[in-house]
Structures are given as structure tokens and as C-alpha cells.
Amino acid sequence: MTHQIHIIGGGLAGSEAAWQLANAGVKVRLSEMRGSGVMTPAHQTDHLAELVCSNSFRSDDAERNAVGLLHAEMRALGSLIMAKGDEHKVPAGSALAVDRDGFSEGVTAALAAHPNIEIVRERVDALPDGPAIIATGPLTAESLANAIGAQTGEDSLAFFDAIAPIVHRDSIDMDICWFQSRWNKGEGHDYINCPMDKDQYLAFHQALLDGEKGEFKEWEKDTPYFEGCMPVEVMAERGVDTLRYGPMKPVGLDDPRTGRWPYAVVQLRQDNALGTLWNIVGFQTKLKYAEQIRVFRMIPGLENAEFARLGGLHRNTFIQSPKLLDGELRLKSRPNIRFAGQITGCEGYVESAAVGLLAGRFAAAELLGQPIASPPVETALGALLGHITGGAEVESYQPMNVNFGLFPPIEGRTKKADRKLLYTARAREAFAEWMPA
């Protein structure tokens, strides 16, 4: 197939961009290095849009949550990622979580079946001369990263992203643990909760501090962590109560054995459609494998836990997008190149796919000679795009999830309880006016 645009990277962003372009009638070459004998430190398969960390797309509440609002906007624009997420949904309270294998297999099959998409398993080492979208994500191959650095004249920024362990459901002691979502949201029983009393928590906290950690490679040293994906042992180092106010917060969870909130709680979330695998929420880690098994089996109810996957940590890279990209995600110094996904500095599965969706639509309009307006900054898509392409401070630019702090403030005095509803109502109105254009 003779292609009109080359997409490099078959993750969430590249997959979504390819889908948007192909549905607009554009011929796409989608290059993915996995499957060509090359693998990354984090991936386990050659499926497109593989989820390498959590299986959650986070809140699906479009009334009070910015990421839920982003979900709704993407669905309205025919997002492949959201369609397959909905198709492979697993219970997760008010969140949207997916069967990770079914999801990525579904995305791969849809793209492979599209007549306008050619999937090529290859590593690309240089920036293309023609129209292209770079969506190689935070684990961009060194050769291509060097080519990007040479073109931009800027060193890539970097941070650490961590992976949480996954436990086999039948190895969890349900005489100790119980099913409940915080404040009984969603179905009310979408999480498994492991309670700790004070002594158990203090012993566990000390074990995290004392546990043997994996050593960083030379190129990983002095790289900052992303605050939204902090290793559990690093949180423990910040203070004895940090975990109790973070992933081990017991608020809104009633232990049926006591009728009270425990001192601390470890939560597990369903990881596949069968309900046989559950991931430990917020427990990404750099502990060595043997230490992970020893320390995490200190958690009440996980004394005999069998792990389907242990945690890990890898280095991620992203560009200084507010300085390097224009409002349509084009590289200012080389406008035939667009960037999409986590390499732009957005953080999160949905945000990555959303930027891929926008890059695909911008590129399709340009190739077809059609006008296109950027989404209004009052929308979730527009707020995220605005942050990436100029709304953030260049010198302090760090990966960012979509949140209401990226939106223009609501004018006038408002009650705090009503503010989120006002943001989403305004966003829906702005989106409805923009979408027909």
C-alpha cells in the first residue's frame, strides 16, 4: 500500500491516530518495533496498545471528573481506544478498567482489518521526510531519540514509571479480606480490601524501608520520579503516615469483622475479565523480586499470595512540548512531523490516546485540505492540548494527567461542591458547539 502518512509507534496514541486517519480516508503506514525481534523493558507482547502498568482508565464519571469528561469527548469522536475499553470492561467501581489482553488484542484486530492501514513490524531510526506522527511513547528507541534530539537541539527530559504487582485471586485469603469500593461507589464491591491494624502497618512500613531495592543503571541515575506513579517504598521514605494518606487510605472502607475503618488498607483491583488476576493498587515498586514476595506477603490476606507478575521500574522520556510543538502538535522546526502520546509529556492511558486522536485529526485535515478548529480550551481535549502546546512552563514541564486545574477558571463566586459540575457543564456546551465544525 502506498501510504500518505507514516505513524511510528503502535501504542495507545499511535493506534488511535491511525484509526482517526484511516476513517478519514487517509492511507496509513503504522510502524511498531515490537514483533520485529525488538522489545522494550516494560512490554510483554507484540500487541498494539498493550497496557504495561495499571489496567485502569481511571474515573468514568463525566459529571465530576476531568478524565471521565475526556472519556465522553473521545467516545463522541469515535475513539477506537474508548470503544475497545468499553467492550472489554471489568468491574472497577466508578472507574473504567479493562481486561488488558482482550483490550489490546481487540485494538490490534481492528487496526489490522482496516483497509487503509498497513501495520509493519520494524524499528525506525530516523525522522521521516514526509508527513509523520511520532508516537513512540516513553520508551522510544535510543536511535530515534537521538534523531529527535538532533532535530530539536534539546535534551529529552526523563522520569521513572513503575509497575504494580498482580496477584492470583485464588491465593487471596477472603476470610481476612473483603469486597468493597470506597464509600460503596460503583457496584460497591469492585475492590478487595486487606486491612491492617497499627502494629501491622508500622511493621510493613519498616519492611518497605529496609527491603533491598534494585540498582539503577548508569543512564537511569538522577532521573526524577513522576509524582503520579511513585514507587511505594519511595512514598514510605517520605514519612510514616504518607501511605495512610495515599494508596493505603482506609477512609470509607468498613471492615465487616469490626464495623470500623481499619488503621490502613491495601486495595486490589480486578485485572482481567475472568476475575482471576488482581493488581495491588498504587504498589508500583523497585524492590527486588524476592523482597517483593517477602514484603507483600506481610499484608493481611496475602500471606500465601501467588504473583502473576511482580513490580518493576523503568525510565521514560518526553520532549519539551510547550517549546517545541505548535498548536496542532507539529514540530516547529520541522512541521511535517507531529508528536502524540506520552512522548509529548501527557501522562496516562486516556490522555495519551486523546493526544493521538487529536494528532490524527489534525493530520487528516491537513492532508485532505480541509479546515479544522482546535477544541475549545473549556473542553477536556482542549485543556489537555493547551497545556502541552504552550500552557505549561517550559523549564518546569513535567508529565501531567488531565485535571480541572488545566481548564480556564470558572468566573464568579461558586461553592466548592458545585465547581466540578460547572466545569463539566461548560465543557459539554463548548464541545457541542465545536464538534460539528
GROMACS .gro file of C-alpha atoms in nm:
model
  437
    1MET     CA    1   0.000   0.000   0.000
    2THR     CA    2   0.126   0.348  -0.085
    3HIS     CA    3   0.084   0.547   0.233
    4GLN     CA    4   0.008   0.915   0.279
    5ILE     CA    5   0.135   0.936   0.635
    6HIS     CA    6   0.375   0.734   0.847
    7ILE     CA    7   0.294   0.670   1.214
    8ILE     CA    8   0.582   0.545   1.425
    9GLY     CA    9   0.472   0.362   1.739
   10GLY     CA   10   0.178   0.129   1.792
   11GLY     CA   11   0.088   0.218   2.148
   12LEU     CA   12  -0.233   0.386   2.258
   13ALA     CA   13  -0.156   0.717   2.084
   14GLY     CA   14  -0.028   0.568   1.759
   15SER     CA   15  -0.318   0.324   1.740
   16GLU     CA   16  -0.574   0.598   1.796
   17ALA     CA   17  -0.407   0.833   1.547
   18ALA     CA   18  -0.402   0.558   1.282
   19TRP     CA   19  -0.772   0.486   1.339
   20GLN     CA   20  -0.872   0.851   1.307
   21LEU     CA   21  -0.668   0.899   0.988
   22ALA     CA   22  -0.785   0.576   0.828
   23ASN     CA   23  -1.150   0.654   0.898
   24ALA     CA   24  -1.099   0.991   0.729
   25GLY     CA   25  -0.984   0.810   0.415
   26VAL     CA   26  -0.606   0.853   0.458
   27LYS     CA   27  -0.368   0.565   0.380
   28VAL     CA   28  -0.153   0.492   0.689
   29ARG     CA   29   0.172   0.303   0.744
   30LEU     CA   30   0.188   0.210   1.114
   31SER     CA   31   0.536   0.103   1.226
   32GLU     CA   32   0.578  -0.088   1.553
   33MET     CA   33   0.916  -0.229   1.654
   34ARG     CA   34   0.772  -0.497   1.883
   35GLY     CA   35   0.727  -0.807   1.671
   36SER     CA   36   1.043  -0.738   1.473
   37GLY     CA   37   1.270  -0.900   1.728
   38VAL     CA   38   1.293  -0.585   1.941
   39MET     CA   39   1.126  -0.550   2.282
   40THR     CA   40   1.113  -0.277   2.545
   41PRO     CA   41   1.192  -0.315   2.919
   42ALA     CA   42   0.821  -0.288   3.002
   43HIS     CA   43   0.621  -0.469   2.732
   44GLN     CA   44   0.543  -0.841   2.737
   45THR     CA   45   0.364  -0.891   2.400
   46ASP     CA   46   0.370  -0.754   2.046
   47HIS     CA   47   0.005  -0.645   2.065
   48LEU     CA   48  -0.074  -0.288   1.970
   49ALA     CA   49  -0.193  -0.062   2.254
   50GLU     CA   50  -0.056  -0.301   2.520
   51LEU     CA   51  -0.120  -0.176   2.874
   52VAL     CA   52   0.209  -0.205   3.059
   53CYS     CA   53   0.114  -0.066   3.400
   54SER     CA   54  -0.235  -0.049   3.551
   55ASN     CA   55  -0.540  -0.184   3.368
   56SER     CA   56  -0.746   0.120   3.469
   57PHE     CA   57  -0.853   0.413   3.253
   58ARG     CA   58  -0.945   0.579   3.585
   59SER     CA   59  -1.275   0.754   3.659
   60ASP     CA   60  -1.558   0.722   3.408
   61ASP     CA   61  -1.762   0.994   3.581
   62ALA     CA   62  -1.818   1.263   3.317
   63GLU     CA   63  -2.007   1.486   3.561
   64ARG     CA   64  -1.746   1.542   3.831
   65ASN     CA   65  -1.413   1.416   3.697
   66ALA     CA   66  -1.189   1.556   3.425
   67VAL     CA   67  -1.071   1.219   3.296
   68GLY     CA   68  -1.431   1.095   3.285
   69LEU     CA   69  -1.514   1.403   3.081
   70LEU     CA   70  -1.225   1.320   2.848
   71HIS     CA   71  -1.369   0.968   2.808
   72ALA     CA   72  -1.703   1.115   2.697
   73GLU     CA   73  -1.545   1.353   2.446
   74MET     CA   74  -1.334   1.077   2.293
   75ARG     CA   75  -1.634   0.845   2.262
   76ALA     CA   76  -1.820   1.122   2.077
   77LEU     CA   77  -1.531   1.144   1.828
   78GLY     CA   78  -1.527   0.773   1.751
   79SER     CA   79  -1.225   0.676   1.960
   80LEU     CA   80  -1.104   0.322   1.898
   81ILE     CA   81  -0.935   0.310   2.238
   82MET     CA   82  -1.255   0.401   2.422
   83ALA     CA   83  -1.464   0.163   2.209
   84LYS     CA   84  -1.237  -0.131   2.290
   85GLY     CA   85  -1.211  -0.019   2.652
   86ASP     CA   86  -1.589  -0.031   2.681
   87GLU     CA   87  -1.601  -0.365   2.502
   88HIS     CA   88  -1.351  -0.526   2.741
   89LYS     CA   89  -1.459  -0.357   3.064
   90VAL     CA   90  -1.414  -0.530   3.400
   91PRO     CA   91  -1.566  -0.424   3.735
   92ALA     CA   92  -1.389  -0.127   3.896
   93GLY     CA   93  -1.643   0.083   4.083
   94SER     CA   94  -1.685   0.423   3.920
   95ALA     CA   95  -1.366   0.370   3.718
   96LEU     CA   96  -1.324   0.216   3.374
   97ALA     CA   97  -1.086  -0.080   3.397
   98VAL     CA   98  -1.029  -0.335   3.122
   99ASP     CA   99  -0.917  -0.690   3.060
  100ARG     CA  100  -0.571  -0.593   2.940
  101ASP     CA  101  -0.519  -0.884   2.699
  102GLY     CA  102  -0.866  -0.868   2.547
  103PHE     CA  103  -0.836  -0.492   2.507
  104SER     CA  104  -0.501  -0.491   2.324
  105GLU     CA  105  -0.600  -0.790   2.110
  106GLY     CA  106  -0.919  -0.606   2.013
  107VAL     CA  107  -0.731  -0.291   1.915
  108THR     CA  108  -0.478  -0.493   1.714
  109ALA     CA  109  -0.751  -0.683   1.527
  110ALA     CA  110  -0.945  -0.366   1.442
  111LEU     CA  111  -0.640  -0.190   1.301
  112ALA     CA  112  -0.521  -0.497   1.109
  113ALA     CA  113  -0.864  -0.531   0.945
  114HIS     CA  114  -0.886  -0.167   0.832
  115PRO     CA  115  -0.825  -0.136   0.455
  116ASN     CA  116  -0.647   0.198   0.495
  117ILE     CA  117  -0.389   0.074   0.749
  118GLU     CA  118  -0.071  -0.123   0.684
  119ILE     CA  119   0.097  -0.249   1.002
  120VAL     CA  120   0.470  -0.300   0.961
  121ARG     CA  121   0.684  -0.460   1.231
  122GLU     CA  122   1.003  -0.259   1.212
  123ARG     CA  123   1.223  -0.027   1.413
  124VAL     CA  124   1.252   0.324   1.270
  125ASP     CA  125   1.577   0.502   1.348
  126ALA     CA  126   1.534   0.837   1.171
  127LEU     CA  127   1.270   1.104   1.132
  128PRO     CA  128   1.071   1.052   0.808
  129ASP     CA  129   1.091   1.310   0.529
  130GLY     CA  130   0.719   1.302   0.458
  131PRO     CA  131   0.412   1.354   0.680
  132ALA     CA  132   0.454   1.158   1.002
  133ILE     CA  133   0.338   1.121   1.360
  134ILE     CA  134   0.591   1.015   1.624
  135ALA     CA  135   0.404   0.822   1.892
  136THR     CA  136   0.681   0.604   2.026
  137GLY     CA  137   0.593   0.671   2.387
  138PRO     CA  138   0.816   0.698   2.690
  139LEU     CA  139   1.037   0.405   2.582
  140THR     CA  140   1.148   0.548   2.248
  141ALA     CA  141   1.437   0.354   2.096
  142GLU     CA  142   1.771   0.523   2.155
  143SER     CA  143   1.846   0.573   1.786
  144LEU     CA  144   1.519   0.756   1.720
  145ALA     CA  145   1.550   0.950   2.046
  146ASN     CA  146   1.892   1.068   1.929
  147ALA     CA  147   1.743   1.175   1.596
  148ILE     CA  148   1.475   1.373   1.778
  149GLY     CA  149   1.737   1.534   2.000
  150ALA     CA  150   1.948   1.627   1.700
  151GLN     CA  151   1.649   1.790   1.530
  152THR     CA  152   1.522   1.982   1.833
  153GLY     CA  153   1.855   2.074   1.984
  154GLU     CA  154   1.712   1.986   2.322
  155ASP     CA  155   1.796   1.706   2.562
  156SER     CA  156   1.497   1.486   2.640
  157LEU     CA  157   1.360   1.508   2.989
  158ALA     CA  158   1.309   1.184   3.180
  159PHE     CA  159   1.126   1.037   3.478
  160PHE     CA  160   1.062   0.693   3.626
  161ASP     CA  161   0.742   0.499   3.566
  162ALA     CA  162   0.670   0.199   3.786
  163ILE     CA  163   0.465  -0.121   3.752
  164ALA     CA  164   0.249  -0.270   4.029
  165PRO     CA  165   0.238  -0.646   4.106
  166ILE     CA  166  -0.053  -0.871   4.003
  167VAL     CA  167  -0.187  -1.144   4.236
  168HIS     CA  168  -0.381  -1.462   4.156
  169ARG     CA  169  -0.732  -1.426   4.302
  170ASP     CA  170  -0.748  -1.779   4.442
  171SER     CA  171  -0.440  -1.713   4.657
  172ILE     CA  172  -0.608  -1.426   4.849
  173ASP     CA  173  -0.749  -1.513   5.194
  174MET     CA  174  -1.107  -1.384   5.185
  175ASP     CA  175  -1.159  -1.475   5.550
  176ILE     CA  176  -0.945  -1.170   5.621
  177CYS     CA  177  -1.013  -0.953   5.315
  178TRP     CA  178  -1.347  -0.829   5.188
  179PHE     CA  179  -1.505  -0.680   4.875
  180GLN     CA  180  -1.596  -0.311   4.887
  181SER     CA  181  -1.546   0.008   4.687
  182ARG     CA  182  -1.466   0.319   4.890
  183TRP     CA  183  -1.795   0.471   5.006
  184ASN     CA  184  -1.963   0.182   4.814
  185LYS     CA  185  -1.928   0.363   4.481
  186GLY     CA  186  -1.987   0.180   4.152
  187GLU     CA  187  -2.109  -0.171   4.215
  188GLY     CA  188  -1.989  -0.133   4.574
  189HIS     CA  189  -1.772  -0.445   4.571
  190ASP     CA  190  -1.518  -0.386   4.295
  191TYR     CA  191  -1.207  -0.389   4.516
  192ILE     CA  192  -1.059  -0.648   4.751
  193ASN     CA  193  -0.952  -0.482   5.076
  194CYS     CA  194  -0.675  -0.608   5.303
  195PRO     CA  195  -0.696  -0.443   5.650
  196MET     CA  196  -0.405  -0.356   5.877
  197ASP     CA  197  -0.400  -0.256   6.241
  198LYS     CA  198  -0.141  -0.009   6.365
  199ASP     CA  199   0.124  -0.264   6.457
  200GLN     CA  200   0.089  -0.444   6.125
  201TYR     CA  201   0.113  -0.116   5.937
  202LEU     CA  202   0.425   0.000   6.122
  203ALA     CA  203   0.596  -0.335   6.061
  204PHE     CA  204   0.503  -0.321   5.693
  205HIS     CA  205   0.625   0.037   5.662
  206GLN     CA  206   0.960  -0.057   5.814
  207ALA     CA  207   0.989  -0.357   5.581
  208LEU     CA  208   0.946  -0.126   5.281
  209LEU     CA  209   1.223   0.095   5.412
  210ASP     CA  210   1.456  -0.197   5.481
  211GLY     CA  211   1.377  -0.404   5.172
  212GLU     CA  212   1.652  -0.450   4.916
  213LYS     CA  213   1.593  -0.238   4.608
  214GLY     CA  214   1.711  -0.299   4.256
  215GLU     CA  215   2.004  -0.090   4.144
  216PHE     CA  216   1.958   0.170   3.873
  217LYS     CA  217   2.156   0.155   3.554
  218GLU     CA  218   2.400   0.436   3.493
  219TRP     CA  219   2.167   0.606   3.245
  220GLU     CA  220   1.878   0.592   3.495
  221LYS     CA  221   2.053   0.772   3.779
  222ASP     CA  222   1.946   1.122   3.882
  223THR     CA  223   1.618   1.088   3.692
  224PRO     CA  224   1.315   1.232   3.876
  225TYR     CA  225   1.008   1.025   3.957
  226PHE     CA  226   0.666   1.128   3.824
  227GLU     CA  227   0.455   1.215   4.128
  228GLY     CA  228   0.151   1.031   3.992
  229CYS     CA  229   0.333   0.696   3.973
  230MET     CA  230   0.555   0.699   4.282
  231PRO     CA  231   0.712   0.369   4.395
  232VAL     CA  232   0.558   0.251   4.721
  233GLU     CA  233   0.893   0.239   4.902
  234VAL     CA  234   0.968   0.598   4.797
  235MET     CA  235   0.634   0.708   4.943
  236ALA     CA  236   0.724   0.523   5.262
  237GLU     CA  237   1.050   0.718   5.283
  238ARG     CA  238   0.855   1.044   5.287
  239GLY     CA  239   0.705   0.974   5.628
  240VAL     CA  240   0.542   0.708   5.840
  241ASP     CA  241   0.187   0.825   5.753
  242THR     CA  242   0.238   0.905   5.383
  243LEU     CA  243   0.097   0.570   5.268
  244ARG     CA  244  -0.203   0.602   5.502
  245TYR     CA  245  -0.295   0.923   5.324
  246GLY     CA  246  -0.220   0.774   4.982
  247PRO     CA  247  -0.279   0.425   4.840
  248MET     CA  248  -0.338   0.273   5.186
  249LYS     CA  249  -0.604   0.525   5.291
  250PRO     CA  250  -0.873   0.345   5.497
  251VAL     CA  251  -1.137   0.620   5.472
  252GLY     CA  252  -1.479   0.498   5.352
  253LEU     CA  253  -1.398   0.128   5.396
  254ASP     CA  254  -1.577  -0.063   5.673
  255ASP     CA  255  -1.410  -0.384   5.785
  256PRO     CA  256  -1.707  -0.627   5.822
  257ARG     CA  257  -1.529  -0.801   6.109
  258THR     CA  258  -1.521  -0.483   6.320
  259GLY     CA  259  -1.767  -0.245   6.155
  260ARG     CA  260  -1.495   0.022   6.164
  261TRP     CA  261  -1.234   0.168   5.933
  262PRO     CA  262  -0.902  -0.016   5.968
  263TYR     CA  263  -0.582   0.171   6.053
  264ALA     CA  264  -0.468   0.118   5.692
  265VAL     CA  265  -0.592  -0.076   5.388
  266VAL     CA  266  -0.426  -0.233   5.086
  267GLN     CA  267  -0.664  -0.250   4.790
  268LEU     CA  268  -0.657  -0.485   4.492
  269ARG     CA  269  -0.844  -0.418   4.167
  270GLN     CA  270  -0.963  -0.675   3.914
  271ASP     CA  271  -0.713  -0.702   3.627
  272ASN     CA  272  -0.883  -0.934   3.377
  273ALA     CA  273  -1.234  -1.021   3.265
  274LEU     CA  274  -1.228  -1.363   3.429
  275GLY     CA  275  -1.155  -1.207   3.767
  276THR     CA  276  -0.861  -1.442   3.821
  277LEU     CA  277  -0.596  -1.169   3.841
  278TRP     CA  278  -0.597  -0.866   4.072
  279ASN     CA  279  -0.340  -0.585   4.084
  280ILE     CA  280  -0.226  -0.418   4.406
  281VAL     CA  281  -0.341  -0.059   4.366
  282GLY     CA  282  -0.066   0.202   4.396
  283PHE     CA  283   0.207  -0.054   4.472
  284GLN     CA  284   0.447   0.010   4.186
  285THR     CA  285   0.793  -0.070   4.319
  286LYS     CA  286   1.167  -0.101   4.267
  287LEU     CA  287   1.204  -0.372   4.535
  288LYS     CA  288   1.390  -0.680   4.414
  289TYR     CA  289   1.163  -0.970   4.321
  290ALA     CA  290   1.242  -1.185   4.625
  291GLU     CA  291   1.188  -0.884   4.852
  292GLN     CA  292   0.854  -0.807   4.687
  293ILE     CA  293   0.730  -1.157   4.765
  294ARG     CA  294   0.854  -1.139   5.126
  295VAL     CA  295   0.727  -0.787   5.199
  296PHE     CA  296   0.393  -0.805   5.019
  297ARG     CA  297   0.311  -1.135   5.190
  298MET     CA  298   0.317  -0.937   5.516
  299ILE     CA  299  -0.013  -0.783   5.402
  300PRO     CA  300  -0.304  -0.949   5.588
  301GLY     CA  301  -0.484  -1.177   5.346
  302LEU     CA  302  -0.183  -1.202   5.114
  303GLU     CA  303   0.027  -1.430   5.335
  304ASN     CA  304   0.006  -1.702   5.070
  305ALA     CA  305  -0.024  -1.476   4.767
  306GLU     CA  306   0.090  -1.613   4.433
  307PHE     CA  307   0.209  -1.342   4.194
  308ALA     CA  308   0.128  -1.348   3.824
  309ARG     CA  309   0.362  -1.054   3.775
  310LEU     CA  310   0.595  -0.868   4.008
  311GLY     CA  311   0.655  -0.496   4.004
  312GLY     CA  312   0.921  -0.313   3.809
  313LEU     CA  313   1.056   0.029   3.723
  314HIS     CA  314   1.184   0.178   3.401
  315ARG     CA  315   1.297   0.510   3.265
  316ASN     CA  316   1.066   0.718   3.047
  317THR     CA  317   1.144   1.012   2.821
  318PHE     CA  318   0.943   1.303   2.685
  319ILE     CA  319   1.009   1.623   2.496
  320GLN     CA  320   0.967   1.987   2.597
  321SER     CA  321   0.641   2.012   2.407
  322PRO     CA  322   0.538   2.366   2.512
  323LYS     CA  323   0.857   2.494   2.350
  324LEU     CA  324   0.889   2.256   2.055
  325LEU     CA  325   0.533   2.197   1.927
  326ASP     CA  326   0.276   2.428   1.769
  327GLY     CA  327  -0.096   2.426   1.847
  328GLU     CA  328  -0.156   2.132   1.610
  329LEU     CA  329   0.120   1.917   1.762
  330ARG     CA  330   0.365   1.986   1.476
  331LEU     CA  331   0.735   2.018   1.544
  332LYS     CA  332   0.804   2.387   1.489
  333SER     CA  333   1.145   2.322   1.335
  334ARG     CA  334   1.010   2.051   1.104
  335PRO     CA  335   0.631   2.085   1.052
  336ASN     CA  336   0.590   1.760   0.858
  337ILE     CA  337   0.644   1.582   1.192
  338ARG     CA  338   0.376   1.565   1.460
  339PHE     CA  339   0.416   1.415   1.806
  340ALA     CA  340   0.148   1.231   2.001
  341GLY     CA  341   0.104   1.043   2.327
  342GLN     CA  342   0.328   1.019   2.628
  343ILE     CA  343   0.637   1.142   2.445
  344THR     CA  344   0.465   1.484   2.444
  345GLY     CA  345   0.454   1.484   2.824
  346CYS     CA  346   0.093   1.389   2.881
  347GLU     CA  347   0.051   1.119   3.145
  348GLY     CA  348  -0.199   0.836   3.148
  349TYR     CA  349  -0.350   0.589   2.904
  350VAL     CA  350  -0.651   0.801   2.815
  351GLU     CA  351  -0.453   1.124   2.785
  352SER     CA  352  -0.204   0.950   2.556
  353ALA     CA  353  -0.482   0.819   2.333
  354ALA     CA  354  -0.653   1.159   2.337
  355VAL     CA  355  -0.344   1.335   2.206
  356GLY     CA  356  -0.315   1.063   1.942
  357LEU     CA  357  -0.676   1.129   1.844
  358LEU     CA  358  -0.605   1.500   1.804
  359ALA     CA  359  -0.281   1.442   1.611
  360GLY     CA  360  -0.466   1.207   1.375
  361ARG     CA  361  -0.747   1.453   1.315
  362PHE     CA  362  -0.513   1.747   1.262
  363ALA     CA  363  -0.302   1.545   1.018
  364ALA     CA  364  -0.608   1.418   0.827
  365ALA     CA  365  -0.744   1.770   0.783
  366GLU     CA  366  -0.409   1.894   0.658
  367LEU     CA  367  -0.361   1.608   0.412
  368LEU     CA  368  -0.717   1.638   0.279
  369GLY     CA  369  -0.706   2.017   0.256
  370GLN     CA  370  -0.992   2.061   0.499
  371PRO     CA  371  -1.020   2.327   0.769
  372ILE     CA  372  -1.018   2.218   1.132
  373ALA     CA  373  -1.051   2.413   1.453
  374SER     CA  374  -0.874   2.314   1.773
  375PRO     CA  375  -1.108   2.202   2.050
  376PRO     CA  376  -1.206   2.486   2.286
  377VAL     CA  377  -0.989   2.522   2.595
  378GLU     CA  378  -1.305   2.475   2.804
  379THR     CA  379  -1.323   2.110   2.691
  380ALA     CA  380  -1.109   1.830   2.830
  381LEU     CA  381  -0.941   1.777   2.492
  382GLY     CA  382  -0.875   2.148   2.453
  383ALA     CA  383  -0.742   2.190   2.807
  384LEU     CA  384  -0.501   1.899   2.763
  385LEU     CA  385  -0.385   2.022   2.422
  386GLY     CA  386  -0.340   2.375   2.552
  387HIS     CA  387  -0.125   2.256   2.840
  388ILE     CA  388   0.101   2.051   2.612
  389THR     CA  389   0.141   2.314   2.343
  390GLY     CA  390   0.200   2.625   2.549
  391GLY     CA  391   0.003   2.632   2.872
  392ALA     CA  392   0.281   2.481   3.082
  393GLU     CA  393   0.607   2.638   3.194
  394VAL     CA  394   0.886   2.502   2.976
  395GLU     CA  395   1.154   2.488   3.244
  396SER     CA  396   0.938   2.300   3.494
  397TYR     CA  397   0.742   2.092   3.242
  398GLN     CA  398   0.652   1.750   3.384
  399PRO     CA  399   0.409   1.471   3.281
  400MET     CA  400   0.053   1.574   3.356
  401ASN     CA  401  -0.282   1.396   3.379
  402VAL     CA  402  -0.590   1.584   3.265
  403ASN     CA  403  -0.744   1.770   3.558
  404PHE     CA  404  -0.964   2.072   3.618
  405GLY     CA  405  -0.655   2.277   3.702
  406LEU     CA  406  -0.579   2.281   3.327
  407PHE     CA  407  -0.919   2.435   3.247
  408PRO     CA  408  -0.991   2.811   3.243
  409PRO     CA  409  -1.125   2.906   3.587
  410ILE     CA  410  -1.500   2.937   3.639
  411GLU     CA  411  -1.588   3.304   3.663
  412GLY     CA  412  -1.757   3.445   3.972
  413ARG     CA  413  -1.802   3.301   4.319
  414THR     CA  414  -1.906   2.938   4.334
  415LYS     CA  415  -1.949   2.676   4.600
  416LYS     CA  416  -1.664   2.427   4.604
  417ALA     CA  417  -1.913   2.141   4.587
  418ASP     CA  418  -2.062   2.281   4.264
  419ARG     CA  419  -1.738   2.371   4.085
  420LYS     CA  420  -1.677   2.039   3.911
  421LEU     CA  421  -2.032   2.030   3.782
  422LEU     CA  422  -1.986   2.380   3.644
  423TYR     CA  423  -1.665   2.279   3.469
  424THR     CA  424  -1.826   1.978   3.302
  425ALA     CA  425  -2.146   2.164   3.207
  426ARG     CA  426  -1.942   2.439   3.044
  427ALA     CA  427  -1.725   2.180   2.870
  428ARG     CA  428  -2.023   1.993   2.726
  429GLU     CA  429  -2.168   2.316   2.588
  430ALA     CA  430  -1.836   2.417   2.429
  431PHE     CA  431  -1.782   2.066   2.288
  432ALA     CA  432  -2.132   2.056   2.136
  433GLU     CA  433  -2.068   2.388   1.958
  434TRP     CA  434  -1.725   2.278   1.832
  435MET     CA  435  -1.790   1.918   1.724
  436PRO     CA  436  -1.995   1.991   1.408
  437ALA     CA  437  -1.707   2.201   1.276
   0.00000   0.00000   0.00000
